[in-house]
């Protein structure tokens, strides 16, 4: 039996726990004030340099944003998006050693109508965010979610990507040189240093901000009816994310922005990766969690905060007084099992507490994902993309696949029994005479069943699950675009025998650029 008073008691090894009193791992001089990970202790100054450098390195490594471009910052008021806004301010300040070269704008989507907030609570949150936005002197747009009901159907079309520049190092350097040379031609005394200062002052000039007009109670009630018709919280969160993206995309196009910055952190993307797999979005994981998302063509989504963990962001905001506003959402105070997204977040967060490398492992896995679908550009036919999320359709698969087996199982489980003779004379659309194929085992109802089947054919697998939990119809701009795509598909089928395939077109010899 081990005795306390034995001679070898002082030779036992004791586990050294990290303490804040140790020296900074970078400068080796100042006392560390925080520990990000085991062995990564930073002082205040070195942590700020580390945080800023990681943001600049993410933008410099990918080189997607070119000089002079207008970039829209999607700010929700949370810690990650508020920290992103702070980093852009830091990069455009006159004291920054390597200044950013784009012109920023800010957008905030007011989602209080979907989450059941009162008008007073929504106005209070908007006022707090407006004070933050005014302090930046950037052009900002406050858009209410109710405006999604009046969007044009063109927002669901992939824009022209002809203006998108190739993402190569030589072309990026050429764009920077061309930007500086253009400024020199306009101003003879222009140099590299004051070119950066000019761009910074250009982005901070006083402009009329795009605050939307007040919403009407009718629009709010219509939006609430739309979300009340969704049965599950999982489908509500997925629908809210889709409508939010449509509003951001529409604002970016109408205001001339070519890039949109999202504040998705490493922790958020790890949760999003697992939840999207559970929701059936495995085919679009590379674009949903990658640095850039070019699915919309003329507007590219970028995620410069994807290397930051939620712990790093919380430390930075706390130490340097970065303002953020808490706004309750659909899943606020919800139970862990209320939705797939909320359950995944609870699972990853609790697992991260016991195993600190959980989030980084999931995140590094997402970096290795690449889509097997063709690139999202204007050469892809519009009807080959999902109507809601605008990703490549993953339902055009082989006959013997897991998806086809799922469809067969669903059809067998929903097979109806014989219809009673009392109900055969009524039609849900006319109320009187029976329409051909209505209330029979062949075609279903002429007004609802047929439109639902046609709409499903334009959606990916995950979006089909979303509208499956809906009772009321989708917003009008989505239905209008669906009708347009169906007409175009029918027209293409009618003239298909007169069209040449790509292989046949390439096989035809051409002389001097003509047939």
CSV table of C-alpha atoms in Angstrom, one decimal:
chain,number,residue,atom,x,y,z
A,1,UNK,CA,0.0,0.0,0.0
A,2,UNK,CA,1.3,3.4,-1.0
A,3,UNK,CA,2.4,5.5,2.0
A,4,UNK,CA,2.4,9.3,2.1
A,5,UNK,CA,5.7,9.5,4.1
A,6,UNK,CA,7.7,7.4,1.7
A,7,UNK,CA,11.0,8.8,0.4
A,8,UNK,CA,9.9,8.8,-3.3
A,9,UNK,CA,6.9,11.0,-2.6
A,10,UNK,CA,8.7,14.1,-3.8
A,11,UNK,CA,9.8,12.5,-7.0
A,12,UNK,CA,6.2,11.9,-8.3
A,13,UNK,CA,5.4,13.8,-11.4
A,14,UNK,CA,2.6,16.4,-11.1
A,15,UNK,CA,0.6,17.4,-14.1
A,16,UNK,CA,1.2,21.1,-14.9
A,17,UNK,CA,-2.0,22.9,-15.7
A,18,UNK,CA,-1.8,26.0,-17.8
A,19,UNK,CA,-1.9,29.2,-15.9
A,20,UNK,CA,-2.5,32.8,-17.0
A,21,UNK,CA,0.6,33.9,-15.1
A,22,UNK,CA,2.9,32.3,-17.7
A,23,UNK,CA,4.7,34.3,-20.4
A,24,UNK,CA,3.2,35.1,-23.8
A,25,UNK,CA,4.2,32.4,-26.4
A,26,UNK,CA,4.9,35.0,-29.1
A,27,UNK,CA,6.8,37.9,-27.5
A,28,UNK,CA,8.2,35.9,-24.6
A,29,UNK,CA,8.2,39.0,-22.5
A,30,UNK,CA,4.7,40.1,-21.4
A,31,UNK,CA,2.5,38.2,-19.1
A,32,UNK,CA,-0.2,36.2,-20.8
A,33,UNK,CA,-3.8,37.4,-20.2
A,34,UNK,CA,-5.6,34.6,-22.0
A,35,UNK,CA,-5.2,31.0,-23.2
A,36,UNK,CA,-6.9,30.0,-26.4
A,37,UNK,CA,-5.7,26.4,-26.5
A,38,UNK,CA,-3.4,24.3,-24.4
A,39,UNK,CA,0.0,25.9,-24.9
A,40,UNK,CA,-1.3,29.0,-26.7
A,41,UNK,CA,-1.1,31.8,-24.2
A,42,UNK,CA,-1.1,35.4,-25.5
A,43,UNK,CA,-0.7,38.8,-24.0
A,44,UNK,CA,-3.1,41.6,-25.0
A,45,UNK,CA,-1.0,43.1,-27.8
A,46,UNK,CA,0.1,39.8,-29.4
A,47,UNK,CA,-3.5,38.4,-29.3
A,48,UNK,CA,-4.7,41.5,-31.2
A,49,UNK,CA,-2.0,41.1,-33.8
A,50,UNK,CA,-2.8,37.4,-34.1
A,51,UNK,CA,-6.5,38.0,-34.6
A,52,UNK,CA,-6.0,40.7,-37.2
A,53,UNK,CA,-3.3,38.7,-39.1
A,54,UNK,CA,-5.6,35.7,-39.3
A,55,UNK,CA,-8.3,37.9,-41.0
A,56,UNK,CA,-5.9,39.4,-43.5
A,57,UNK,CA,-4.3,36.0,-44.2
A,58,UNK,CA,-7.7,34.5,-45.1
A,59,UNK,CA,-8.4,37.3,-47.6
A,60,UNK,CA,-4.9,37.3,-49.0
A,61,UNK,CA,-4.7,33.6,-49.4
A,62,UNK,CA,-7.9,33.2,-51.4
A,63,UNK,CA,-7.7,36.5,-53.3
A,64,UNK,CA,-11.3,36.6,-54.3
A,65,UNK,CA,-12.0,40.3,-53.5
A,66,UNK,CA,-10.4,42.6,-56.0
A,67,UNK,CA,-9.4,46.3,-55.5
A,68,UNK,CA,-12.3,48.7,-55.8
A,69,UNK,CA,-15.1,46.1,-55.5
A,70,UNK,CA,-18.1,46.9,-53.4
A,71,UNK,CA,-18.5,44.3,-50.6
A,72,UNK,CA,-21.7,43.9,-48.6
A,73,UNK,CA,-21.1,42.9,-44.9
A,74,UNK,CA,-24.0,40.8,-43.6
A,75,UNK,CA,-24.2,41.9,-39.9
A,76,UNK,CA,-26.8,40.2,-37.6
A,77,UNK,CA,-25.6,41.9,-34.4
A,78,UNK,CA,-24.1,38.7,-33.1
A,79,UNK,CA,-20.5,38.3,-31.9
A,80,UNK,CA,-19.0,36.9,-35.1
A,81,UNK,CA,-20.5,39.4,-37.5
A,82,UNK,CA,-19.8,42.3,-35.2
A,83,UNK,CA,-16.1,41.1,-35.0
A,84,UNK,CA,-16.0,40.9,-38.8
A,85,UNK,CA,-17.2,44.5,-39.0
A,86,UNK,CA,-14.5,45.5,-36.6
A,87,UNK,CA,-11.8,43.8,-38.7
A,88,UNK,CA,-13.0,45.6,-41.8
A,89,UNK,CA,-12.8,48.9,-40.0
A,90,UNK,CA,-9.3,48.0,-38.8
A,91,UNK,CA,-8.2,47.1,-42.3
A,92,UNK,CA,-9.6,50.3,-43.9
A,93,UNK,CA,-8.2,52.6,-41.2
A,94,UNK,CA,-5.4,55.0,-42.1
A,95,UNK,CA,-3.0,53.5,-39.5
A,96,UNK,CA,-3.2,49.9,-40.9
A,97,UNK,CA,0.1,48.8,-42.4
A,98,UNK,CA,-1.6,46.8,-45.3
A,99,UNK,CA,-5.0,48.4,-45.9
A,100,UNK,CA,-7.9,46.6,-47.5
A,101,UNK,CA,-8.8,47.9,-51.0
A,102,UNK,CA,-12.6,47.3,-51.3
A,103,UNK,CA,-15.6,49.6,-50.6
A,104,UNK,CA,-17.8,48.1,-47.8
A,105,UNK,CA,-21.5,48.4,-47.1
A,106,UNK,CA,-23.6,46.9,-44.3
A,107,UNK,CA,-26.9,45.0,-44.4
A,108,UNK,CA,-29.0,43.9,-41.5
A,109,UNK,CA,-32.1,41.6,-42.0
A,110,UNK,CA,-34.8,42.3,-39.3
A,111,UNK,CA,-36.3,38.8,-38.6
A,112,UNK,CA,-38.5,39.9,-35.7
A,113,UNK,CA,-41.6,39.2,-37.7
A,114,UNK,CA,-40.8,35.5,-38.1
A,115,UNK,CA,-39.8,35.0,-34.4
A,116,UNK,CA,-42.8,36.7,-33.0
A,117,UNK,CA,-41.3,39.9,-31.6
A,118,UNK,CA,-43.4,42.9,-31.0
A,119,UNK,CA,-42.9,46.1,-33.0
A,120,UNK,CA,-41.4,47.9,-30.0
A,121,UNK,CA,-38.7,45.2,-29.5
A,122,UNK,CA,-37.9,45.2,-33.2
A,123,UNK,CA,-37.5,49.0,-33.3
A,124,UNK,CA,-35.3,48.9,-30.2
A,125,UNK,CA,-33.0,46.4,-31.7
A,126,UNK,CA,-32.8,48.3,-35.0
A,127,UNK,CA,-32.0,51.5,-33.1
A,128,UNK,CA,-29.1,49.8,-31.3
A,129,UNK,CA,-27.7,48.4,-34.5
A,130,UNK,CA,-28.1,51.7,-36.3
A,131,UNK,CA,-26.0,53.5,-33.7
A,132,UNK,CA,-23.2,50.9,-34.4
A,133,UNK,CA,-23.5,51.3,-38.1
A,134,UNK,CA,-23.5,55.1,-38.0
A,135,UNK,CA,-20.2,55.0,-36.1
A,136,UNK,CA,-18.5,53.2,-39.0
A,137,UNK,CA,-19.6,55.8,-41.6
A,138,UNK,CA,-20.3,53.0,-44.0
A,139,UNK,CA,-23.4,52.9,-46.2
A,140,UNK,CA,-25.9,50.5,-44.5
A,141,UNK,CA,-29.2,48.9,-45.4
A,142,UNK,CA,-31.8,47.7,-42.9
A,143,UNK,CA,-34.2,45.3,-44.6
A,144,UNK,CA,-37.2,43.8,-43.0
A,145,UNK,CA,-38.0,40.2,-43.6
A,146,UNK,CA,-41.5,41.1,-44.7
A,147,UNK,CA,-40.0,42.5,-47.9
A,148,UNK,CA,-39.4,39.0,-49.1
A,149,UNK,CA,-43.1,38.8,-50.0
A,150,UNK,CA,-42.6,41.5,-52.7
A,151,UNK,CA,-39.3,40.3,-54.2
A,152,UNK,CA,-39.2,39.8,-58.0
A,153,UNK,CA,-38.8,36.3,-59.4
A,154,UNK,CA,-35.5,37.3,-61.0
A,155,UNK,CA,-33.8,37.0,-57.6
A,156,UNK,CA,-33.9,33.2,-58.1
A,157,UNK,CA,-32.0,33.4,-61.5
A,158,UNK,CA,-28.3,33.0,-61.6
A,159,UNK,CA,-26.7,36.2,-62.7
A,160,UNK,CA,-24.0,36.7,-65.3
A,161,UNK,CA,-20.6,35.8,-64.0
A,162,UNK,CA,-18.8,37.4,-67.0
A,163,UNK,CA,-17.5,40.2,-64.8
A,164,UNK,CA,-16.0,37.7,-62.3
A,165,UNK,CA,-12.2,37.8,-62.5
A,166,UNK,CA,-10.1,34.7,-62.5
A,167,UNK,CA,-8.8,33.8,-59.1
A,168,UNK,CA,-5.1,33.5,-59.8
A,169,UNK,CA,-2.2,35.3,-58.2
A,170,UNK,CA,-1.0,37.0,-61.4
A,171,UNK,CA,-4.4,38.4,-62.3
A,172,UNK,CA,-4.9,39.6,-58.7
A,173,UNK,CA,-1.5,41.4,-58.8
A,174,UNK,CA,-2.4,42.9,-62.2
A,175,UNK,CA,-5.7,44.1,-60.8
A,176,UNK,CA,-3.9,45.8,-57.9
A,177,UNK,CA,-1.4,47.5,-60.3
A,178,UNK,CA,-4.2,48.6,-62.6
A,179,UNK,CA,-6.1,50.1,-59.7
A,180,UNK,CA,-3.1,52.1,-58.5
A,181,UNK,CA,-2.2,53.2,-62.1
A,182,UNK,CA,-5.8,54.4,-62.7
A,183,UNK,CA,-5.6,56.5,-59.5
A,184,UNK,CA,-2.3,57.9,-60.6
A,185,UNK,CA,-3.7,58.9,-64.0
A,186,UNK,CA,-6.6,60.7,-62.3
A,187,UNK,CA,-4.3,62.3,-59.6
A,188,UNK,CA,-0.6,62.9,-60.6
A,189,UNK,CA,0.5,63.1,-57.0
A,190,UNK,CA,-1.0,59.7,-56.2
A,191,UNK,CA,1.1,57.0,-54.6
A,192,UNK,CA,0.5,53.5,-53.2
A,193,UNK,CA,0.1,54.9,-49.7
A,194,UNK,CA,-2.4,57.7,-50.5
A,195,UNK,CA,-4.2,55.3,-52.9
A,196,UNK,CA,-5.1,53.2,-49.9
A,197,UNK,CA,-6.1,56.4,-48.0
A,198,UNK,CA,-8.3,57.5,-50.9
A,199,UNK,CA,-10.1,54.2,-51.0
A,200,UNK,CA,-10.6,54.3,-47.3
A,201,UNK,CA,-12.0,57.8,-47.4
A,202,UNK,CA,-14.2,56.8,-50.3
A,203,UNK,CA,-15.8,54.0,-48.3
A,204,UNK,CA,-16.3,56.3,-45.3
A,205,UNK,CA,-17.9,59.2,-47.1
A,206,UNK,CA,-21.3,60.5,-46.0
A,207,UNK,CA,-24.0,58.9,-48.1
A,208,UNK,CA,-27.7,58.4,-47.7
A,209,UNK,CA,-28.3,55.2,-46.0
A,210,UNK,CA,-30.7,52.6,-47.3
A,211,UNK,CA,-33.1,52.4,-44.4
A,212,UNK,CA,-36.3,50.8,-45.7
A,213,UNK,CA,-39.7,52.3,-45.3
A,214,UNK,CA,-41.8,51.1,-42.3
A,215,UNK,CA,-43.6,47.8,-42.8
A,216,UNK,CA,-47.4,47.5,-42.6
A,217,UNK,CA,-49.2,45.1,-40.2
A,218,UNK,CA,-50.7,43.3,-43.2
A,219,UNK,CA,-47.2,42.3,-44.4
A,220,UNK,CA,-46.2,41.1,-40.9
A,221,UNK,CA,-49.4,39.0,-40.6
A,222,UNK,CA,-48.8,37.5,-44.0
A,223,UNK,CA,-45.2,36.6,-42.9
A,224,UNK,CA,-46.5,35.1,-39.6
A,225,UNK,CA,-49.0,33.0,-41.5
A,226,UNK,CA,-46.3,31.7,-43.7
A,227,UNK,CA,-44.2,30.5,-40.8
A,228,UNK,CA,-47.2,29.3,-38.8
A,229,UNK,CA,-48.0,27.0,-41.7
A,230,UNK,CA,-44.6,25.2,-41.2
A,231,UNK,CA,-45.1,22.3,-38.9
A,232,UNK,CA,-41.6,21.7,-37.6
A,233,UNK,CA,-38.9,24.0,-36.2
A,234,UNK,CA,-36.3,22.3,-38.4
A,235,UNK,CA,-38.2,23.4,-41.6
A,236,UNK,CA,-38.8,26.9,-40.1
A,237,UNK,CA,-35.1,27.5,-39.6
A,238,UNK,CA,-34.3,26.2,-43.1
A,239,UNK,CA,-37.0,28.4,-44.7
A,240,UNK,CA,-35.8,31.4,-42.7
A,241,UNK,CA,-32.2,30.9,-43.9
A,242,UNK,CA,-33.4,30.6,-47.5
A,243,UNK,CA,-35.5,33.8,-47.4
A,244,UNK,CA,-32.7,35.7,-45.7
A,245,UNK,CA,-30.3,34.7,-48.4
A,246,UNK,CA,-32.8,35.9,-51.1
A,247,UNK,CA,-33.1,39.3,-49.4
A,248,UNK,CA,-29.3,39.7,-49.1
A,249,UNK,CA,-28.8,38.6,-52.7
A,250,UNK,CA,-31.5,41.0,-54.0
A,251,UNK,CA,-30.0,44.0,-52.0
A,252,UNK,CA,-26.5,43.2,-53.3
A,253,UNK,CA,-27.7,43.2,-56.9
A,254,UNK,CA,-29.8,46.3,-56.7
A,255,UNK,CA,-27.1,48.3,-54.9
A,256,UNK,CA,-24.2,47.1,-57.1
A,257,UNK,CA,-22.3,44.8,-54.7
A,258,UNK,CA,-20.4,41.9,-56.2
A,259,UNK,CA,-19.3,40.2,-52.9
A,260,UNK,CA,-21.1,39.4,-49.7
A,261,UNK,CA,-19.2,38.8,-46.5
A,262,UNK,CA,-20.8,36.4,-44.0
A,263,UNK,CA,-19.7,36.1,-40.3
A,264,UNK,CA,-19.8,32.3,-40.1
A,265,UNK,CA,-17.1,31.2,-37.6
A,266,UNK,CA,-15.3,27.9,-37.4
A,267,UNK,CA,-17.7,26.7,-34.7
A,268,UNK,CA,-20.8,27.7,-36.7
A,269,UNK,CA,-19.5,26.0,-39.8
A,270,UNK,CA,-18.8,22.8,-37.9
A,271,UNK,CA,-22.4,22.7,-36.7
A,272,UNK,CA,-23.7,23.6,-40.1
A,273,UNK,CA,-21.7,20.8,-41.7
A,274,UNK,CA,-23.2,18.1,-39.5
A,275,UNK,CA,-26.7,19.6,-39.6
A,276,UNK,CA,-26.7,19.9,-43.4
A,277,UNK,CA,-25.7,16.2,-43.7
A,278,UNK,CA,-28.7,15.4,-41.5
A,279,UNK,CA,-31.0,17.6,-43.6
A,280,UNK,CA,-29.9,15.9,-46.9
A,281,UNK,CA,-27.6,18.7,-48.2
A,282,UNK,CA,-24.6,16.5,-48.6
A,283,UNK,CA,-24.2,17.4,-52.3
A,284,UNK,CA,-23.7,21.1,-51.5
A,285,UNK,CA,-21.5,20.9,-48.4
A,286,UNK,CA,-18.5,22.3,-50.3
A,287,UNK,CA,-20.3,25.5,-51.2
A,288,UNK,CA,-22.2,25.8,-48.0
A,289,UNK,CA,-19.1,25.6,-45.7
A,290,UNK,CA,-16.3,26.8,-48.0
A,291,UNK,CA,-14.6,30.2,-48.1
A,292,UNK,CA,-16.4,31.2,-51.3
A,293,UNK,CA,-19.8,30.3,-52.6
A,294,UNK,CA,-20.3,31.2,-56.4
A,295,UNK,CA,-23.6,29.6,-56.9
A,296,UNK,CA,-25.4,32.9,-57.7
A,297,UNK,CA,-23.0,33.9,-60.5
A,298,UNK,CA,-22.8,37.7,-60.3
A,299,UNK,CA,-22.7,37.8,-56.4
A,300,UNK,CA,-20.2,35.6,-54.5
A,301,UNK,CA,-20.6,34.7,-50.9
A,302,UNK,CA,-17.3,34.8,-48.9
A,303,UNK,CA,-16.7,33.7,-45.3
A,304,UNK,CA,-13.5,35.4,-43.9
A,305,UNK,CA,-14.3,34.4,-40.3
A,306,UNK,CA,-14.2,30.7,-40.9
A,307,UNK,CA,-10.8,30.2,-39.2
A,308,UNK,CA,-12.0,31.8,-35.9
A,309,UNK,CA,-13.5,29.7,-33.1
A,310,UNK,CA,-16.3,31.1,-31.1
A,311,UNK,CA,-14.0,31.2,-28.1
A,312,UNK,CA,-11.5,33.5,-29.9
A,313,UNK,CA,-14.2,35.8,-31.1
A,314,UNK,CA,-15.7,36.1,-27.6
A,315,UNK,CA,-12.3,36.9,-26.1
A,316,UNK,CA,-11.5,39.5,-28.7
A,317,UNK,CA,-14.9,41.2,-28.4
A,318,UNK,CA,-14.6,41.2,-24.6
A,319,UNK,CA,-11.0,42.6,-24.5
A,320,UNK,CA,-11.4,45.3,-27.1
A,321,UNK,CA,-15.0,46.4,-26.4
A,322,UNK,CA,-16.6,45.3,-29.7
A,323,UNK,CA,-20.3,46.1,-29.5
A,324,UNK,CA,-22.8,43.4,-30.2
A,325,UNK,CA,-26.6,43.2,-29.9
A,326,UNK,CA,-28.5,40.0,-28.8
A,327,UNK,CA,-31.6,39.5,-30.8
A,328,UNK,CA,-33.8,36.5,-30.0
A,329,UNK,CA,-34.5,34.1,-32.9
A,330,UNK,CA,-36.7,31.1,-33.7
A,331,UNK,CA,-34.7,28.7,-31.6
A,332,UNK,CA,-34.2,31.0,-28.5
A,333,UNK,CA,-35.1,29.1,-25.3
A,334,UNK,CA,-36.0,26.1,-27.3
A,335,UNK,CA,-35.2,22.6,-26.1
A,336,UNK,CA,-32.2,20.7,-27.5
A,337,UNK,CA,-34.4,18.3,-29.5
A,338,UNK,CA,-36.7,21.0,-30.9
A,339,UNK,CA,-34.9,21.0,-34.3
A,340,UNK,CA,-32.1,19.2,-36.1
A,341,UNK,CA,-30.0,22.4,-36.2
A,342,UNK,CA,-30.5,23.0,-32.4
A,343,UNK,CA,-29.7,19.4,-31.5
A,344,UNK,CA,-26.6,19.4,-33.6
A,345,UNK,CA,-25.4,22.7,-32.0
A,346,UNK,CA,-26.0,21.3,-28.5
A,347,UNK,CA,-24.2,18.0,-29.4
A,348,UNK,CA,-21.1,19.8,-30.8
A,349,UNK,CA,-20.9,22.3,-28.0
A,350,UNK,CA,-21.1,19.7,-25.3
A,351,UNK,CA,-18.6,17.5,-27.0
A,352,UNK,CA,-16.2,20.5,-27.5
A,353,UNK,CA,-16.3,21.0,-23.7
A,354,UNK,CA,-14.8,17.5,-23.0
A,355,UNK,CA,-12.8,17.2,-26.2
A,356,UNK,CA,-11.4,20.6,-27.3
A,357,UNK,CA,-10.4,19.4,-30.7
A,358,UNK,CA,-13.9,18.5,-31.8
A,359,UNK,CA,-14.7,21.7,-33.7
A,360,UNK,CA,-11.3,21.9,-35.4
A,361,UNK,CA,-11.5,18.3,-36.5
A,362,UNK,CA,-14.9,18.8,-38.1
A,363,UNK,CA,-13.8,22.1,-39.7
A,364,UNK,CA,-10.6,20.5,-41.2
A,365,UNK,CA,-12.8,17.8,-42.7
A,366,UNK,CA,-15.0,20.4,-44.4
A,367,UNK,CA,-11.9,22.0,-46.0
A,368,UNK,CA,-11.2,18.7,-47.9
A,369,UNK,CA,-14.7,18.5,-49.4
A,370,UNK,CA,-15.2,19.2,-53.1
A,371,UNK,CA,-18.4,19.1,-55.0
A,372,UNK,CA,-18.8,16.5,-57.7
A,373,UNK,CA,-21.4,18.6,-59.5
A,374,UNK,CA,-20.6,20.9,-62.4
A,375,UNK,CA,-19.5,24.4,-61.5
A,376,UNK,CA,-22.2,26.9,-60.8
A,377,UNK,CA,-22.1,29.3,-63.7
A,378,UNK,CA,-24.4,30.7,-66.3
A,379,UNK,CA,-23.6,27.8,-68.7
A,380,UNK,CA,-25.6,25.5,-66.4
A,381,UNK,CA,-29.3,25.4,-67.4
A,382,UNK,CA,-31.6,27.2,-64.9
A,383,UNK,CA,-33.8,24.2,-64.4
A,384,UNK,CA,-30.8,22.2,-63.3
A,385,UNK,CA,-30.6,24.2,-60.1
A,386,UNK,CA,-32.8,24.1,-57.1
A,387,UNK,CA,-35.6,26.6,-57.0
A,388,UNK,CA,-35.0,27.7,-53.4
A,389,UNK,CA,-31.3,27.3,-52.5
A,390,UNK,CA,-30.0,27.6,-56.1
A,391,UNK,CA,-27.6,24.7,-55.7
A,392,UNK,CA,-27.2,22.0,-58.3
A,393,UNK,CA,-30.1,19.5,-58.2
A,394,UNK,CA,-29.1,16.2,-56.6
A,395,UNK,CA,-32.3,14.4,-57.6
A,396,UNK,CA,-31.3,13.5,-61.2
A,397,UNK,CA,-29.6,10.3,-60.2
A,398,UNK,CA,-29.5,6.8,-61.5
A,399,UNK,CA,-32.5,4.5,-61.3
A,400,UNK,CA,-30.9,2.2,-58.7
A,401,UNK,CA,-29.8,4.7,-56.0
A,402,UNK,CA,-30.6,5.4,-52.4
A,403,UNK,CA,-32.7,8.4,-53.3
A,404,UNK,CA,-34.9,6.4,-55.7
A,405,UNK,CA,-35.4,3.8,-53.0
A,406,UNK,CA,-36.5,6.5,-50.6
A,407,UNK,CA,-39.0,7.8,-53.2
A,408,UNK,CA,-40.5,4.3,-53.8
A,409,UNK,CA,-40.8,3.7,-50.0
A,410,UNK,CA,-42.5,7.1,-49.6
A,411,UNK,CA,-44.9,6.4,-52.4
A,412,UNK,CA,-45.9,3.0,-51.0
A,413,UNK,CA,-46.4,4.4,-47.6
A,414,UNK,CA,-48.7,7.2,-48.9
A,415,UNK,CA,-50.8,5.0,-51.2
A,416,UNK,CA,-54.4,5.8,-50.7
A,417,UNK,CA,-57.3,3.4,-50.3
A,418,UNK,CA,-60.4,3.3,-52.4
A,419,UNK,CA,-62.2,6.6,-52.5
A,420,UNK,CA,-65.9,6.6,-51.3
A,421,UNK,CA,-68.5,7.4,-53.9
A,422,UNK,CA,-69.9,10.3,-51.8
A,423,UNK,CA,-66.7,12.3,-52.3
A,424,UNK,CA,-66.1,11.5,-56.0
A,425,UNK,CA,-68.5,14.3,-57.2
A,426,UNK,CA,-66.6,17.1,-55.5
A,427,UNK,CA,-63.4,18.9,-56.5
A,428,UNK,CA,-61.4,21.0,-54.2
A,429,UNK,CA,-60.9,23.6,-56.9
A,430,UNK,CA,-64.3,24.0,-58.3
A,431,UNK,CA,-66.7,22.7,-55.6
A,432,UNK,CA,-69.0,21.4,-58.3
A,433,UNK,CA,-68.4,19.3,-61.4
A,434,UNK,CA,-65.6,16.7,-61.2
A,435,UNK,CA,-62.5,17.5,-63.2
A,436,UNK,CA,-60.9,14.7,-65.2
A,437,UNK,CA,-58.3,12.9,-63.0
A,438,UNK,CA,-59.5,14.7,-59.9
A,439,UNK,CA,-60.3,12.5,-56.8
A,440,UNK,CA,-59.2,9.4,-58.7
A,441,UNK,CA,-56.3,7.1,-58.1
A,442,UNK,CA,-54.5,8.4,-61.2
A,443,UNK,CA,-53.9,12.1,-61.1
A,444,UNK,CA,-55.0,13.3,-57.7
A,445,UNK,CA,-56.5,16.8,-57.2
A,446,UNK,CA,-56.2,19.1,-60.2
A,447,UNK,CA,-55.4,22.1,-58.0
A,448,UNK,CA,-53.1,21.0,-55.2
A,449,UNK,CA,-51.6,17.6,-55.9
A,450,UNK,CA,-50.4,18.4,-59.4
A,451,UNK,CA,-48.8,21.8,-58.4
A,452,UNK,CA,-47.1,20.1,-55.5
A,453,UNK,CA,-45.6,17.4,-57.7
A,454,UNK,CA,-44.5,20.0,-60.3
A,455,UNK,CA,-42.9,22.1,-57.6
A,456,UNK,CA,-41.0,19.2,-56.1
A,457,UNK,CA,-39.4,18.4,-59.4
A,458,UNK,CA,-37.7,21.8,-59.3
A,459,UNK,CA,-36.2,21.3,-55.8
A,460,UNK,CA,-33.3,19.5,-54.3
A,461,UNK,CA,-33.8,16.7,-51.8
A,462,UNK,CA,-33.5,18.9,-48.7
A,463,UNK,CA,-35.8,21.7,-50.0
A,464,UNK,CA,-38.4,19.0,-50.7
A,465,UNK,CA,-38.3,18.0,-47.1
A,466,UNK,CA,-38.8,21.7,-46.2
A,467,UNK,CA,-41.9,22.3,-48.3
A,468,UNK,CA,-43.2,18.9,-47.2
A,469,UNK,CA,-43.8,20.3,-43.8
A,470,UNK,CA,-45.6,23.4,-45.1
A,471,UNK,CA,-49.4,23.8,-45.3
A,472,UNK,CA,-49.7,27.1,-47.1
A,473,UNK,CA,-48.1,28.1,-50.4
A,474,UNK,CA,-44.7,29.7,-50.7
A,475,UNK,CA,-44.2,33.4,-51.5
A,476,UNK,CA,-45.5,34.5,-54.9
A,477,UNK,CA,-42.0,35.3,-56.4
A,478,UNK,CA,-41.0,31.6,-55.8
A,479,UNK,CA,-44.2,30.3,-57.4
A,480,UNK,CA,-43.8,32.7,-60.4
A,481,UNK,CA,-40.3,31.5,-61.0
A,482,UNK,CA,-41.4,27.9,-60.7
A,483,UNK,CA,-44.1,28.5,-63.4
A,484,UNK,CA,-41.6,30.1,-65.7
A,485,UNK,CA,-39.2,27.2,-65.3
A,486,UNK,CA,-41.9,24.7,-66.0
A,487,UNK,CA,-42.9,26.5,-69.2
A,488,UNK,CA,-39.3,26.7,-70.3
A,489,UNK,CA,-38.8,23.1,-69.6
A,490,UNK,CA,-41.9,22.2,-71.6
A,491,UNK,CA,-40.8,24.4,-74.5
A,492,UNK,CA,-37.4,22.7,-74.5
A,493,UNK,CA,-39.0,19.3,-74.6
A,494,UNK,CA,-41.1,20.4,-77.6
A,495,UNK,CA,-38.1,21.5,-79.6
A,496,UNK,CA,-35.7,19.0,-78.3
A,497,UNK,CA,-35.5,17.0,-81.6
A,498,UNK,CA,-34.3,20.2,-83.4
A,499,UNK,CA,-31.5,20.9,-80.9
A,500,UNK,CA,-28.0,19.7,-81.2
A,501,UNK,CA,-26.2,18.1,-78.3
A,502,UNK,CA,-22.8,19.6,-77.1
A,503,UNK,CA,-20.9,16.6,-78.5
A,504,UNK,CA,-22.6,16.9,-81.9
A,505,UNK,CA,-22.1,20.6,-82.0
A,506,UNK,CA,-18.3,20.2,-81.3
A,507,UNK,CA,-18.1,17.5,-84.0
A,508,UNK,CA,-19.3,19.8,-86.8
A,509,UNK,CA,-16.3,21.2,-88.7
A,510,UNK,CA,-16.0,25.0,-88.7
A,511,UNK,CA,-14.2,27.0,-91.4
A,512,UNK,CA,-13.1,30.6,-90.5
A,513,UNK,CA,-15.4,30.6,-87.5
A,514,UNK,CA,-18.5,29.7,-89.5
A,515,UNK,CA,-20.2,26.5,-90.6
